[in-house]
mmCIF file of C-alpha atoms and ligand atoms in Angstrom:
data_model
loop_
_atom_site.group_PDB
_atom_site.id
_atom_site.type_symbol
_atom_site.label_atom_id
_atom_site.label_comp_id
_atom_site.label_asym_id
_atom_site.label_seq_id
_atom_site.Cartn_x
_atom_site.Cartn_y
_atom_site.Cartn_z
ATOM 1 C CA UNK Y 1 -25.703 25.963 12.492
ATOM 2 C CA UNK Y 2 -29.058 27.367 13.918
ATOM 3 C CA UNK Y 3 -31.533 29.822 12.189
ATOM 4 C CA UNK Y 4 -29.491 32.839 12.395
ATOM 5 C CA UNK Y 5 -26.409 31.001 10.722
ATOM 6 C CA UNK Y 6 -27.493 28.392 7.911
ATOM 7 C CA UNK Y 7 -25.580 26.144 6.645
ATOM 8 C CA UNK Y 8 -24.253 26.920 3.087
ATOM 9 C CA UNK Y 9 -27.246 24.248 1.899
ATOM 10 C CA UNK Y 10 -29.646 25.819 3.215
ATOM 11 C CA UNK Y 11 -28.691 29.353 2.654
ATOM 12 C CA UNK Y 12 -28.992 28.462 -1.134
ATOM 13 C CA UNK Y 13 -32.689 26.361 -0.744
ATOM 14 C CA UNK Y 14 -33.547 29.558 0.914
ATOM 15 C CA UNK Y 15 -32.344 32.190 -1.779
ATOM 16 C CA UNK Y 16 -34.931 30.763 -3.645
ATOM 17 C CA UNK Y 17 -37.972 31.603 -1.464
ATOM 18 C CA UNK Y 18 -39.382 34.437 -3.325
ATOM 19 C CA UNK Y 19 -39.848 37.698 -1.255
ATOM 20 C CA UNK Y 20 -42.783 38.087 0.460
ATOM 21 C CA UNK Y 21 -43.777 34.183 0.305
ATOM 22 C CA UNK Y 22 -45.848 32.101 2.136
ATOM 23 C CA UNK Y 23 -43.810 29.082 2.955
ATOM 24 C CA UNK Y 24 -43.951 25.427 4.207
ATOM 25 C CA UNK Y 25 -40.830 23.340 5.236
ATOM 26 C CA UNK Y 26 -41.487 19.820 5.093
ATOM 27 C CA UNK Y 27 -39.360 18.173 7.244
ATOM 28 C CA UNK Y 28 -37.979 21.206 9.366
ATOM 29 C CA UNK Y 29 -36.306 19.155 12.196
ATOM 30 C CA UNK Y 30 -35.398 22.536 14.603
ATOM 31 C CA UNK Y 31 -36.914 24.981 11.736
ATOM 32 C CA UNK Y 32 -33.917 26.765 11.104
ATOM 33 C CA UNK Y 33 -34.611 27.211 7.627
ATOM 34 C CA UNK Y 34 -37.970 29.076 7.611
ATOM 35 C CA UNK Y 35 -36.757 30.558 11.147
ATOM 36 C CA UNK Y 36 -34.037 32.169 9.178
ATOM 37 C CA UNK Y 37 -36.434 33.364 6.622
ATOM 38 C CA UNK Y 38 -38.821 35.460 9.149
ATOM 39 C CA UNK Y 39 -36.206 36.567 11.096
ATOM 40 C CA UNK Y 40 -34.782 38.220 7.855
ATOM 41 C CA UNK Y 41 -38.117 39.355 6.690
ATOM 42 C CA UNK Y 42 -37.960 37.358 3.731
ATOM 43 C CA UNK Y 43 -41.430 35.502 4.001
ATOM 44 C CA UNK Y 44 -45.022 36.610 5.528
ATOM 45 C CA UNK Y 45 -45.890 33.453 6.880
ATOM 46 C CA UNK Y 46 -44.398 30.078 7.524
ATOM 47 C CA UNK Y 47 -45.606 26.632 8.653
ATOM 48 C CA UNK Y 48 -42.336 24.012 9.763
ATOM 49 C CA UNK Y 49 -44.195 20.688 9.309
ATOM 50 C CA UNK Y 50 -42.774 17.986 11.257
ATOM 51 C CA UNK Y 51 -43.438 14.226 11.215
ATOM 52 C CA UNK Y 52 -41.518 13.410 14.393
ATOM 53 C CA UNK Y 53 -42.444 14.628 17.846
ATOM 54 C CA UNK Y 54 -38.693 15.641 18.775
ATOM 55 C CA UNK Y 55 -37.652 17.639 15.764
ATOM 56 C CA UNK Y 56 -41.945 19.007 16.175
ATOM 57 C CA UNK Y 57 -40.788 20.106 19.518
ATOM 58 C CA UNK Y 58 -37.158 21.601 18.316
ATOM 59 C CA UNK Y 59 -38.938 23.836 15.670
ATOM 60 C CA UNK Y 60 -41.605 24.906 18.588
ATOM 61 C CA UNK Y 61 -38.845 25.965 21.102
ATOM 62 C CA UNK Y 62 -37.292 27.743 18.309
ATOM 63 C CA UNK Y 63 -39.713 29.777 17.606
ATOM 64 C CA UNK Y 64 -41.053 30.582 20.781
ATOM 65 C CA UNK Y 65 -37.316 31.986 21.573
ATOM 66 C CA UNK Y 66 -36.820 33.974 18.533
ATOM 67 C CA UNK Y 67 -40.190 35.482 19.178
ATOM 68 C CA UNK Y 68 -41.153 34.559 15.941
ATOM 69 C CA UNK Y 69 -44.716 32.898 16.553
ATOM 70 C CA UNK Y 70 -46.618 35.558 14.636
ATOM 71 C CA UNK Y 71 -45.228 34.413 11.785
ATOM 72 C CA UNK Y 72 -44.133 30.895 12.087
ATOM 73 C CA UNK Y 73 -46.275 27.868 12.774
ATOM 74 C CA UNK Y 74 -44.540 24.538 13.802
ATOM 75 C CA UNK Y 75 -47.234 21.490 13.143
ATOM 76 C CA UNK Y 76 -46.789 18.028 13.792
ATOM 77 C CA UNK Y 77 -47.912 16.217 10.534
ATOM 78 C CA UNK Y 78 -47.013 13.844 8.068
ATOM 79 C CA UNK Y 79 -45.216 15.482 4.637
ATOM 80 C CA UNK Y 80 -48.194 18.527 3.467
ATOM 81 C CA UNK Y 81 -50.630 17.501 5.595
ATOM 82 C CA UNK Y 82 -48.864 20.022 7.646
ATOM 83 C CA UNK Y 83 -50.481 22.590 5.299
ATOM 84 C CA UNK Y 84 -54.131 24.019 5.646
ATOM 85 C CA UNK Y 85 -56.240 25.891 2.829
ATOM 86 C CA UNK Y 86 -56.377 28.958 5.276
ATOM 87 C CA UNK Y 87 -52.630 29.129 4.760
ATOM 88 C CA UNK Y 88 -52.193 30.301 1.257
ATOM 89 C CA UNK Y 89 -49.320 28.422 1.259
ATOM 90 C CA UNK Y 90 -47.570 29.292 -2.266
ATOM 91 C CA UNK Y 91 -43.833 28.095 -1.719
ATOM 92 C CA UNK Y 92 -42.651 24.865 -0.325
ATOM 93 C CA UNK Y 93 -39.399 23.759 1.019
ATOM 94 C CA UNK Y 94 -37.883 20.087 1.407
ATOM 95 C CA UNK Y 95 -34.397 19.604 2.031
ATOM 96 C CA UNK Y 96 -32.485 16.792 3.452
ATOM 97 C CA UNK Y 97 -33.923 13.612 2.947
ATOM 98 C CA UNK Y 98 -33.872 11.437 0.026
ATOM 99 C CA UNK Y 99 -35.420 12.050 -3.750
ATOM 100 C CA UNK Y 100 -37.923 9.262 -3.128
ATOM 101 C CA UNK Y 101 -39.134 10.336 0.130
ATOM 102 C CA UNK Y 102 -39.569 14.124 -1.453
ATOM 103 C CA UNK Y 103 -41.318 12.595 -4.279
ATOM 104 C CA UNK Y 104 -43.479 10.498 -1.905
ATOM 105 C CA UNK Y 105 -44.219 13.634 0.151
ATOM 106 C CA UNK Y 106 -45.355 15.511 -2.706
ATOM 107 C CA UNK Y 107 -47.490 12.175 -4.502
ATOM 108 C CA UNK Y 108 -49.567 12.114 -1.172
ATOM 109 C CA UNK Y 109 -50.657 15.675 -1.006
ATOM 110 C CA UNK Y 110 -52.200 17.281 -4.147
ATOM 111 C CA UNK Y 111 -54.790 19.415 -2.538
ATOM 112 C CA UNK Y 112 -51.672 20.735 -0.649
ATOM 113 C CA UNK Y 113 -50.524 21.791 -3.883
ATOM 114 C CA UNK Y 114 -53.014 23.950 -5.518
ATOM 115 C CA UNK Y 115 -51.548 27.537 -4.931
ATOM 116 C CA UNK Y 116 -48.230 26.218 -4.911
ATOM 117 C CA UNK Y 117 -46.097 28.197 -7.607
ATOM 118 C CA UNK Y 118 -43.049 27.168 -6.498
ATOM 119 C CA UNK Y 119 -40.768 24.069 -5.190
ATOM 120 C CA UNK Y 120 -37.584 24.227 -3.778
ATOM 121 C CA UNK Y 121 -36.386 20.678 -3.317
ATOM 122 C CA UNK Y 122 -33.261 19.848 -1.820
ATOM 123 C CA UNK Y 123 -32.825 15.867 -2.202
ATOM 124 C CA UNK Y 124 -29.557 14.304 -1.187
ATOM 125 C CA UNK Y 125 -29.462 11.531 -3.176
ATOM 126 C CA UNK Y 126 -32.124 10.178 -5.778
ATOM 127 C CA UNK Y 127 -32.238 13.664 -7.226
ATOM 128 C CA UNK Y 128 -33.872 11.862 -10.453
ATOM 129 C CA UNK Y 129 -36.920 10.308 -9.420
ATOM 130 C CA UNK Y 130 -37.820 14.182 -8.284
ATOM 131 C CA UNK Y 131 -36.781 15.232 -11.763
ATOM 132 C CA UNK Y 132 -38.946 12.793 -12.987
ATOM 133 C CA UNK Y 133 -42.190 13.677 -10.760
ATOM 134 C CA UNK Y 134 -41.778 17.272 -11.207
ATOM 135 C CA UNK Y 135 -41.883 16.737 -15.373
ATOM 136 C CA UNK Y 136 -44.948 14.503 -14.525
ATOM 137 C CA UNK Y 137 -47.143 17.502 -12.195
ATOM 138 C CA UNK Y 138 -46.188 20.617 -14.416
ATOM 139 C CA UNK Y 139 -43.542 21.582 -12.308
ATOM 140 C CA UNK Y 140 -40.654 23.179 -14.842
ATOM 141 C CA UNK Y 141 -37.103 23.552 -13.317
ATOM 142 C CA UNK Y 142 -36.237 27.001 -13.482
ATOM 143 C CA UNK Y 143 -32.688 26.426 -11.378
ATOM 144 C CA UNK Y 144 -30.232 24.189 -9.989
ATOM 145 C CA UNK Y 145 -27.068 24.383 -7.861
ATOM 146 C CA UNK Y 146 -24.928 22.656 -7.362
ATOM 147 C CA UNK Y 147 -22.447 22.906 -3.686
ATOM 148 C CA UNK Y 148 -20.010 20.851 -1.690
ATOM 149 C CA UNK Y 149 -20.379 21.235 2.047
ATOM 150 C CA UNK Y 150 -18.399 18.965 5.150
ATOM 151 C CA UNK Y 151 -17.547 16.595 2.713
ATOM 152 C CA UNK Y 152 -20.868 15.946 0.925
ATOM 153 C CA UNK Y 153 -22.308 17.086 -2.696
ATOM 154 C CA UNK Y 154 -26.009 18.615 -2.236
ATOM 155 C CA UNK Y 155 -28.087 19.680 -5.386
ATOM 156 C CA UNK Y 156 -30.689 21.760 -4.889
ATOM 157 C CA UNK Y 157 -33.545 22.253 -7.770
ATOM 158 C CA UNK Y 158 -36.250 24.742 -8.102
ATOM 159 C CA UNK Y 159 -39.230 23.889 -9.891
ATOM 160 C CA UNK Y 160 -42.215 26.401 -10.935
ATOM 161 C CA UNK Y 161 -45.918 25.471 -11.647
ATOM 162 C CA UNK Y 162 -46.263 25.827 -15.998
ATOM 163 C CA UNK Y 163 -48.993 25.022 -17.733
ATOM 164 C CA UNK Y 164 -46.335 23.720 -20.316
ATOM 165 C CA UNK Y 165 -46.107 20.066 -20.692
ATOM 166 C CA UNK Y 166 -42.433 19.387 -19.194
ATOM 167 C CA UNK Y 167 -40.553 16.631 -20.424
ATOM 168 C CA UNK Y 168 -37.039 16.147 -19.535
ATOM 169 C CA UNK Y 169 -34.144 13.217 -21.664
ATOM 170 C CA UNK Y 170 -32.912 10.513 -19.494
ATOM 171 C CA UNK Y 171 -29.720 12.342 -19.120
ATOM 172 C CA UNK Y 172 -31.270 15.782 -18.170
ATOM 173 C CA UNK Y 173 -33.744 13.871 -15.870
ATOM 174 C CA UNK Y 174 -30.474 12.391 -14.122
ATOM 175 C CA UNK Y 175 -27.835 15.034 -13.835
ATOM 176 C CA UNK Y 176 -30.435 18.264 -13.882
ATOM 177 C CA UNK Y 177 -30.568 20.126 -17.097
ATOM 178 C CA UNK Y 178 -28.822 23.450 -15.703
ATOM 179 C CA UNK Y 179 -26.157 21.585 -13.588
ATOM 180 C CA UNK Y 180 -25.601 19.528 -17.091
ATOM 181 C CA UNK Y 181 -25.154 22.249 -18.733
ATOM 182 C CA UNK Y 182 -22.740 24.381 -16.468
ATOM 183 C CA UNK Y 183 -20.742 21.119 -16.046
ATOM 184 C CA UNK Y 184 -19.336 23.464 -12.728
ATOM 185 C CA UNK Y 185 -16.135 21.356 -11.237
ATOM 186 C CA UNK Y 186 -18.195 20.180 -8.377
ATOM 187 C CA UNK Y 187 -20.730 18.327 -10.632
ATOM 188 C CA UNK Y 188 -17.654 16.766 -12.566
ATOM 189 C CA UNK Y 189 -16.064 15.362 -9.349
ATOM 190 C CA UNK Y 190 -19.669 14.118 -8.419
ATOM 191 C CA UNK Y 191 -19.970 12.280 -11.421
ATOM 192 C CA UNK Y 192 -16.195 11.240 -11.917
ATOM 193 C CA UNK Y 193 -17.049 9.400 -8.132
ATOM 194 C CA UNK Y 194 -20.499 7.857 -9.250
ATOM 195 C CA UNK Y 195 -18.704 6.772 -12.369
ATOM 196 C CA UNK Y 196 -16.122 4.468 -10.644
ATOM 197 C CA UNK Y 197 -18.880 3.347 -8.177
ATOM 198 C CA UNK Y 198 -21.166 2.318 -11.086
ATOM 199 C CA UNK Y 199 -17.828 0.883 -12.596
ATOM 200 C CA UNK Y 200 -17.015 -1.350 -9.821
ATOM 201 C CA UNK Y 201 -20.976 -2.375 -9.027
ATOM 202 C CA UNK Y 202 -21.185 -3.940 -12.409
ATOM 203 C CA UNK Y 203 -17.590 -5.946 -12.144
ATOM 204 C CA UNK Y 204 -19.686 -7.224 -9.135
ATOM 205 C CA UNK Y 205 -22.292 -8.020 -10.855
ATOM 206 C CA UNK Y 206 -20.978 -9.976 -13.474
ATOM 207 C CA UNK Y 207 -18.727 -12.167 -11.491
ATOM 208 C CA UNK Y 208 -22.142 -13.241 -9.512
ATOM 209 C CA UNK Y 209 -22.879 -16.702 -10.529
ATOM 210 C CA UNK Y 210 -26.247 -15.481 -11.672
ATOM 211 C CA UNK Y 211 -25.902 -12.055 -13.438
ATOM 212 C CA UNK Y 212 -28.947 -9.611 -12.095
ATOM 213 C CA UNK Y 213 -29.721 -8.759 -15.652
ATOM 214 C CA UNK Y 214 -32.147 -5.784 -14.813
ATOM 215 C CA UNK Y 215 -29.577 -4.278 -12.454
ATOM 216 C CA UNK Y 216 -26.853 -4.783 -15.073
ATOM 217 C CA UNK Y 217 -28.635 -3.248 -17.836
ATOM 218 C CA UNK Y 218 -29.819 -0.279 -15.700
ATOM 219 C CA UNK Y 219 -26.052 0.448 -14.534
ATOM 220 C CA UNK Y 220 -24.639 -0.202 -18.160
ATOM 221 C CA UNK Y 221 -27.207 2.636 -19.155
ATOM 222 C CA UNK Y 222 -25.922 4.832 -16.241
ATOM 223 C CA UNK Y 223 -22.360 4.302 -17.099
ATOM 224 C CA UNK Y 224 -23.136 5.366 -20.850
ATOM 225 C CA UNK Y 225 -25.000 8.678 -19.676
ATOM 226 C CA UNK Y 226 -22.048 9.489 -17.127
ATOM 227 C CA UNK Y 227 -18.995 8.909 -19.990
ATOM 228 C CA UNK Y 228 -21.331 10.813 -22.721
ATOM 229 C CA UNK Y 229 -21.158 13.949 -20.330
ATOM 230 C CA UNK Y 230 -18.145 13.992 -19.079
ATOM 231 C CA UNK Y 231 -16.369 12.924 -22.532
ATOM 232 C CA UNK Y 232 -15.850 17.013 -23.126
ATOM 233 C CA UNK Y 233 -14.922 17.814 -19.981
ATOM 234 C CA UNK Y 234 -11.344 19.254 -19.572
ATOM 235 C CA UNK Y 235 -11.044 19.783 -23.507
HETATM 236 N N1 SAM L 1 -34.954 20.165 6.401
HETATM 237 C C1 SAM L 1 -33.904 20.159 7.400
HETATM 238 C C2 SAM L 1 -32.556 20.338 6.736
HETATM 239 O O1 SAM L 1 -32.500 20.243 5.512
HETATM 240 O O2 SAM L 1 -31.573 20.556 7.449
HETATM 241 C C3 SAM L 1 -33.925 18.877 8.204
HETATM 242 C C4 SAM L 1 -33.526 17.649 7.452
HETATM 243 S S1 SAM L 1 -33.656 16.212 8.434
HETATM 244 C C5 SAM L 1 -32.356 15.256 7.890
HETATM 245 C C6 SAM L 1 -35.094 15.438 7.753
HETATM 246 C C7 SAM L 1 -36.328 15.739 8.592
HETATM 247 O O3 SAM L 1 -37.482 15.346 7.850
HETATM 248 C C8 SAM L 1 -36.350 14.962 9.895
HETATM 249 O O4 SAM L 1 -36.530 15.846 10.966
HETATM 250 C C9 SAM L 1 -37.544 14.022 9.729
HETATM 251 O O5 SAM L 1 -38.230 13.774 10.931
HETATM 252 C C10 SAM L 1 -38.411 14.795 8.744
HETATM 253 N N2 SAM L 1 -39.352 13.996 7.950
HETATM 254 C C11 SAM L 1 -39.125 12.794 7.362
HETATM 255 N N3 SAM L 1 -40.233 12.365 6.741
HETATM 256 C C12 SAM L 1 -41.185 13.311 6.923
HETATM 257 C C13 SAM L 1 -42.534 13.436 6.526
HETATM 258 N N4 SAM L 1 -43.151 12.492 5.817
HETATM 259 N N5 SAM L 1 -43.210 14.544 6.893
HETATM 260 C C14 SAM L 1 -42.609 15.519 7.622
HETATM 261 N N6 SAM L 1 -41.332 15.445 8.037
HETATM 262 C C15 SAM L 1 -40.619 14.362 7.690
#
């Protein structure tokens, strides 16, 4: 992969960068993502924020050798402190790290947030607790996806600023309520896995001579939401 051939991941967080936008990646590593976005005209401006000096310095390189620097800023920063005012930053990626990092990232920045119309999160596991913030900050999911790739399930969710209030049912808040209901084969075979792993966590559990009650209950609950959905499936 590099920025003029994404990965199938990031080619879908990236076909939902509106045209025209001004974007910040969070957590760009070599900036491939908004790299690929420039190069293809898709965005007027871009900042790759990076927390790490190595991936900082990938994402410079980059740019420097696809010429790109008039539009494309790399900056060494923690989560959207790698976004200024002067920016007009209105679109903001984060793919590839964990739902409560993302939700982290976006709890410590809210003046980074102000234009912001649009998220495009990419969380690879713990895709709930960013469910959960985004019902919490007027963020409305307006898409999902779904994808397999190398071996590994990625969900993607795109959220838009509303001045609705947003509230989203346990189960919608923990399978995505457009992947829920699309029920696509890839989501089943997620949740057929997850199933089994809750499953066998709570046999576990309740051979431990002291039963984690909280744990328990929270898995039972899971276990319940995963049979509900999938009880149509194949019918
Ligand atoms: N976004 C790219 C992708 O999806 O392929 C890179 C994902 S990489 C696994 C995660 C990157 O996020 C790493 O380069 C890491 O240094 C960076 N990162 C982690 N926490 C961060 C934070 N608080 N602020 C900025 N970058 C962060």
């Amino acid at each position: 992969m590099d920025a003029k051939q994404l990965s199938v991941r990031l080619t879908t967080v990236g076909a939902f960068v509106p045209q025209g936008a001004r974007l910040a990646d969070i957590g760009s590593d070599h900036a491939y993502l908004p790299a690929n976005l420039a190069l293809n005209r898709r965005i007027s401006y871009g900042v790759a924020g990076e927390v790490v000096k190595g991936p900082f310095e990938n994402a410079q390189h980059e740019i420097e050798k696809l010429r790109l620097g008039d539009h494309l800023v790399a900056r060494l920063a923690d989560g959207l402190a790698a976004i200024q005012p002067a920016d007009q930053i209105d679109t903001i990626t984060i793919a590839g790290m964990g739902g409560p990092l993302i939700r982290h990232i976006l709890t410590q920045g809210p003046a980074a947030l102000i234009g912001v119309k649009r998220l495009v999160l990419q969380p690879n596991v713990g895709e709930a607790t960013v469910r959960d913030w985004l019902a919490h900050n007027q963020f409305k999911i307006t898409a999902e996806r779904i994808l397999a790739e190398d071996g590994h399930t990625y969900e993607v969710i795109v959220a838009d600023r509303t001045t609705e209030s947003v509230h989203y049912t346990p189960a919608e808040q923990l399978f995505g309520p457009f992947l829920v209901a699309e029920k696509s084969p890839v989501f089943v075979a997620k949740w057929q896995r997850e199933l089994q792993r809750s499953q066998s966590a709570v046999a576990q559990m309740q051979q431990a001579k002291v039963a984690p009650t909280a744990h328990l209950a929270a898995a039972e609950t899971k276990i319940k939401l995963i049979e509900g959905v999938l009880s149509d499936v194949g019918k």
